[in-house]
Each structure stands twice: as structure tokens, then as C-alpha cells.
PDB file of C-alpha atoms in Angstrom:
ATOM      1  CA  LYS A   2     -64.274-101.944  92.932  1.00  0.00           C
ATOM      2  CA  ALA A   3     -64.660-100.270  89.627  1.00  0.00           C
ATOM      3  CA  ALA A   4     -67.140 -97.369  89.432  1.00  0.00           C
ATOM      4  CA  ALA A   5     -70.658 -98.068  87.589  1.00  0.00           C
ATOM      5  CA  THR A   6     -69.878 -95.506  85.277  1.00  0.00           C
ATOM      6  CA  PRO A   7     -66.351 -94.411  84.252  1.00  0.00           C
ATOM      7  CA  TYR A   8     -65.105 -90.965  84.862  1.00  0.00           C
ATOM      8  CA  ALA A   9     -64.967 -88.952  81.630  1.00  0.00           C
ATOM      9  CA  GLY A  10     -62.773 -85.856  81.898  1.00  0.00           C
ATOM     10  CA  VAL A  11     -63.926 -82.935  79.874  1.00  0.00           C
ATOM     11  CA  PRO A  12     -60.957 -80.675  79.145  1.00  0.00           C
ATOM     12  CA  ASN A  13     -61.304 -76.939  79.967  1.00  0.00           C
ATOM     13  CA  ASP A  14     -59.392 -75.047  77.163  1.00  0.00           C
ATOM     14  CA  ASP A  15     -59.867 -71.795  79.206  1.00  0.00           C
ATOM     15  CA  ALA A  16     -57.488 -73.134  81.890  1.00  0.00           C
ATOM     16  CA  ILE A  17     -54.643 -73.229  79.423  1.00  0.00           C
ATOM     17  CA  ALA A  18     -52.685 -70.592  77.994  1.00  0.00           C
ATOM     18  CA  THR A  19     -50.883 -71.155  74.591  1.00  0.00           C
ATOM     19  CA  VAL A  20     -47.363 -69.740  73.997  1.00  0.00           C
ATOM     20  CA  ASP A  21     -49.043 -67.480  71.473  1.00  0.00           C
ATOM     21  CA  GLU A  22     -51.487 -66.111  73.966  1.00  0.00           C
ATOM     22  CA  VAL A  23     -48.410 -65.336  76.289  1.00  0.00           C
ATOM     23  CA  VAL A  24     -46.616 -63.773  73.368  1.00  0.00           C
ATOM     24  CA  ALA A  25     -49.828 -61.608  72.871  1.00  0.00           C
ATOM     25  CA  SER A  26     -49.951 -60.879  76.516  1.00  0.00           C
ATOM     26  CA  LEU A  27     -46.462 -59.155  76.854  1.00  0.00           C
ATOM     27  CA  ASN A  28     -47.674 -55.744  76.764  1.00  0.00           C
ATOM     28  CA  ASP A  29     -51.120 -55.941  77.867  1.00  0.00           C
ATOM     29  CA  PRO A  30     -51.574 -54.307  81.104  1.00  0.00           C
ATOM     30  CA  LYS A  31     -54.797 -56.507  81.895  1.00  0.00           C
ATOM     31  CA  THR A  32     -52.623 -59.500  81.824  1.00  0.00           C
ATOM     32  CA  ILE A  33     -49.997 -60.565  84.601  1.00  0.00           C
ATOM     33  CA  LEU A  34     -47.507 -63.490  84.127  1.00  0.00           C
ATOM     34  CA  VAL A  35     -46.682 -65.150  87.546  1.00  0.00           C
ATOM     35  CA  ASP A  36     -43.481 -67.470  87.618  1.00  0.00           C
ATOM     36  CA  ALA A  37     -43.712 -70.113  90.057  1.00  0.00           C
ATOM     37  CA  ARG A  38     -40.000 -71.319  90.171  1.00  0.00           C
ATOM     38  CA  THR A  39     -37.414 -70.444  92.757  1.00  0.00           C
ATOM     39  CA  SER A  40     -35.798 -66.973  92.829  1.00  0.00           C
ATOM     40  CA  ASP A  41     -32.529 -68.442  91.339  1.00  0.00           C
ATOM     41  CA  GLU A  42     -34.376 -69.741  88.323  1.00  0.00           C
ATOM     42  CA  TYR A  43     -36.183 -66.597  87.720  1.00  0.00           C
ATOM     43  CA  ASP A  44     -33.013 -64.554  88.018  1.00  0.00           C
ATOM     44  CA  GLN A  45     -31.356 -66.782  85.685  1.00  0.00           C
ATOM     45  CA  GLY A  46     -33.974 -65.866  83.010  1.00  0.00           C
ATOM     46  CA  HIS A  47     -37.701 -65.412  82.965  1.00  0.00           C
ATOM     47  CA  ILE A  48     -40.398 -64.191  80.720  1.00  0.00           C
ATOM     48  CA  PRO A  49     -40.385 -60.311  80.529  1.00  0.00           C
ATOM     49  CA  GLY A  50     -42.729 -58.352  82.953  1.00  0.00           C
ATOM     50  CA  ALA A  51     -43.605 -61.681  84.840  1.00  0.00           C
ATOM     51  CA  VAL A  52     -43.455 -61.395  88.565  1.00  0.00           C
ATOM     52  CA  LEU A  53     -42.195 -64.072  90.869  1.00  0.00           C
ATOM     53  CA  PHE A  54     -44.152 -66.019  93.340  1.00  0.00           C
ATOM     54  CA  PRO A  55     -42.454 -69.399  94.103  1.00  0.00           C
ATOM     55  CA  PHE A  56     -45.097 -72.018  94.568  1.00  0.00           C
ATOM     56  CA  THR A  57     -43.694 -73.088  97.787  1.00  0.00           C
ATOM     57  CA  GLU A  58     -44.921 -69.744  99.041  1.00  0.00           C
ATOM     58  CA  VAL A  59     -48.645 -70.694  98.965  1.00  0.00           C
ATOM     59  CA  ALA A  60     -47.755 -72.870 102.077  1.00  0.00           C
ATOM     60  CA  GLN A  61     -47.106 -72.474 105.731  1.00  0.00           C
ATOM     61  CA  PRO A  62     -43.907 -73.175 106.873  1.00  0.00           C
ATOM     62  CA  GLY A  63     -43.589 -76.691 108.427  1.00  0.00           C
ATOM     63  CA  SER A  64     -44.613 -80.035 108.037  1.00  0.00           C
ATOM     64  CA  PRO A  65     -47.054 -81.095 106.675  1.00  0.00           C
ATOM     65  CA  PRO A  66     -47.332 -78.133 104.443  1.00  0.00           C
ATOM     66  CA  ILE A  67     -50.727 -76.469 104.406  1.00  0.00           C
ATOM     67  CA  TRP A  68     -52.179 -73.606 102.484  1.00  0.00           C
ATOM     68  CA  LYS A  69     -52.126 -70.138 104.045  1.00  0.00           C
ATOM     69  CA  SER A  70     -55.139 -68.364 104.676  1.00  0.00           C
ATOM     70  CA  ALA A  71     -56.911 -67.018 101.567  1.00  0.00           C
ATOM     71  CA  THR A  72     -56.369 -63.622 103.219  1.00  0.00           C
ATOM     72  CA  GLU A  73     -52.824 -63.938 103.537  1.00  0.00           C
ATOM     73  CA  LEU A  74     -52.640 -65.431 100.010  1.00  0.00           C
ATOM     74  CA  ARG A  75     -54.809 -62.523  98.360  1.00  0.00           C
ATOM     75  CA  ASP A  76     -52.289 -60.022 100.298  1.00  0.00           C
ATOM     76  CA  ALA A  77     -49.337 -61.418  99.115  1.00  0.00           C
ATOM     77  CA  PHE A  78     -50.402 -61.856  95.107  1.00  0.00           C
ATOM     78  CA  THR A  79     -51.930 -58.084  95.256  1.00  0.00           C
ATOM     79  CA  ALA A  80     -48.523 -56.789  96.699  1.00  0.00           C
ATOM     80  CA  LEU A  81     -47.231 -58.142  93.209  1.00  0.00           C
ATOM     81  CA  GLY A  82     -50.044 -56.903  91.162  1.00  0.00           C
ATOM     82  CA  VAL A  83     -51.845 -59.865  90.919  1.00  0.00           C
ATOM     83  CA  THR A  84     -55.149 -58.925  91.121  1.00  0.00           C
ATOM     84  CA  PRO A  85     -58.640 -60.537  90.532  1.00  0.00           C
ATOM     85  CA  GLU A  86     -59.552 -58.270  87.657  1.00  0.00           C
ATOM     86  CA  LYS A  87     -56.383 -59.225  85.415  1.00  0.00           C
ATOM     87  CA  GLN A  88     -55.748 -62.251  83.438  1.00  0.00           C
ATOM     88  CA  VAL A  89     -53.289 -64.321  85.369  1.00  0.00           C
ATOM     89  CA  ILE A  90     -51.160 -66.700  83.582  1.00  0.00           C
ATOM     90  CA  ALA A  91     -49.047 -68.957  85.969  1.00  0.00           C
ATOM     91  CA  TYR A  92     -45.956 -70.710  84.392  1.00  0.00           C
ATOM     92  CA  CYS A  93     -42.924 -72.481  85.862  1.00  0.00           C
ATOM     93  CA  SER A  94     -40.207 -74.673  83.820  1.00  0.00           C
ATOM     94  CA  THR A  95     -42.788 -77.474  82.560  1.00  0.00           C
ATOM     95  CA  GLY A  96     -45.981 -76.797  84.109  1.00  0.00           C
ATOM     96  CA  VAL A  97     -46.042 -78.779  87.041  1.00  0.00           C
ATOM     97  CA  ARG A  98     -45.264 -76.129  89.909  1.00  0.00           C
ATOM     98  CA  SER A  99     -47.234 -73.623  88.076  1.00  0.00           C
ATOM     99  CA  ALA A 100     -50.415 -75.796  88.548  1.00  0.00           C
ATOM    100  CA  ALA A 101     -50.267 -75.245  92.212  1.00  0.00           C
ATOM    101  CA  LEU A 102     -50.490 -71.532  91.709  1.00  0.00           C
ATOM    102  CA  TYR A 103     -53.256 -71.992  89.335  1.00  0.00           C
ATOM    103  CA  PHE A 104     -55.230 -74.191  91.665  1.00  0.00           C
ATOM    104  CA  THR A 105     -54.528 -71.501  94.897  1.00  0.00           C
ATOM    105  CA  LEU A 106     -55.573 -68.781  92.914  1.00  0.00           C
ATOM    106  CA  ARG A 107     -58.798 -70.355  91.611  1.00  0.00           C
ATOM    107  CA  LEU A 108     -59.362 -71.391  95.423  1.00  0.00           C
ATOM    108  CA  ILE A 109     -58.855 -68.062  96.776  1.00  0.00           C
ATOM    109  CA  GLY A 110     -61.738 -66.491  94.210  1.00  0.00           C
ATOM    110  CA  TYR A 111     -59.501 -65.417  91.273  1.00  0.00           C
ATOM    111  CA  ASP A 112     -61.683 -66.363  88.129  1.00  0.00           C
ATOM    112  CA  ASN A 113     -59.522 -65.347  85.007  1.00  0.00           C
ATOM    113  CA  VAL A 114     -56.449 -67.693  85.611  1.00  0.00           C
ATOM    114  CA  ALA A 115     -54.697 -69.874  83.321  1.00  0.00           C
ATOM    115  CA  LEU A 116     -51.728 -72.214  83.193  1.00  0.00           C
ATOM    116  CA  PHE A 117     -49.148 -72.094  80.515  1.00  0.00           C
ATOM    117  CA  SER A 118     -48.426 -75.682  80.396  1.00  0.00           C
ATOM    118  CA  GLY A 119     -45.626 -75.468  78.110  1.00  0.00           C
ATOM    119  CA  SER A 120     -44.066 -72.975  80.415  1.00  0.00           C
ATOM    120  CA  TYR A 121     -40.348 -71.520  80.495  1.00  0.00           C
ATOM    121  CA  SER A 122     -39.224 -74.661  78.327  1.00  0.00           C
ATOM    122  CA  GLU A 123     -41.433 -74.057  75.666  1.00  0.00           C
ATOM    123  CA  TRP A 124     -40.831 -70.163  75.659  1.00  0.00           C
ATOM    124  CA  THR A 125     -37.144 -70.651  75.411  1.00  0.00           C
ATOM    125  CA  ALA A 126     -37.240 -73.199  72.527  1.00  0.00           C
ATOM    126  CA  ASP A 127     -37.682 -70.377  70.196  1.00  0.00           C
ATOM    127  CA  PRO A 128     -34.618 -68.117  70.569  1.00  0.00           C
ATOM    128  CA  SER A 129     -36.440 -65.189  68.981  1.00  0.00           C
ATOM    129  CA  ARG A 130     -38.601 -64.919  72.248  1.00  0.00           C
ATOM    130  CA  PRO A 131     -37.309 -62.243  74.641  1.00  0.00           C
ATOM    131  CA  VAL A 132     -35.828 -63.219  78.349  1.00  0.00           C
ATOM    132  CA  ALA A 133     -35.291 -60.997  81.074  1.00  0.00           C
ATOM    133  CA  THR A 134     -32.828 -61.581  83.661  1.00  0.00           C
ATOM    134  CA  GLY A 135     -32.142 -60.431  87.232  1.00  0.00           C
TER     135      GLY A 135
END
């Protein structure tokens, strides 16, 4: 049965980082980029300064996958320098896998998180943008 009142979503512009915002963040110590792809993808090329946190690492091993505890996740992110006082920008190839990191970070209490929805595909579309490897 249809809802009596249709749902009307409201975009949250603060949740999305544009490519210009990512470029501006490259040398900002208050911002950290988190790459949600695999280590092989990261090694082949990533946005300079980004740390790797494969999106699958938010779950405990096994099936069905369930989230790790908030404490375990906070410890893992903190070990990479991804701390709550920083602006965190998550990305992957096209914004799908990094959405899991965005959700997870928000779930464990990080307030200043954005998703670079254009992700690495948009980043590498302009050959003048820097790419790091290894």
C-alpha cells in the first residue's frame, strides 16, 4: 500500500565533497582523505595524501558480514590519523564503496565527514591532477 504522504528527500550538500573541495584540501592538515578501495587499486594510483581503509574492513570476518564494534573502528581509523576533529573525505572509484565508509564514520560519531561522490574516476578525468602510487 502506498504511503499517505510521499517521502520527499532533502539533499544534504554538506555530505558531498566536490572535486574543487578535494583539490583545496590536499595540503590542509585539518582534512584527511580516506580511500575505500582495495590495496591493489590504491597502490596503482590514489589521491596524494590519502590513507587506505578498504570498505570491507568495517565488517567482521564471516557471513553475514556485521559491523565491527564502534571502539574497534575508532581505533582502526585513529591509527591512520582519521580522527573526529578532522574533516574526513571518503572516496573510492565511483562513490559506491566510500558510501559505506561515510555511513560507518557517521555511525561511530564522526560529525565532519563528506563523500567525494565523483571519486577517483572524476579525479583522474583531469590529467593535471596529481596521482600518487605505491
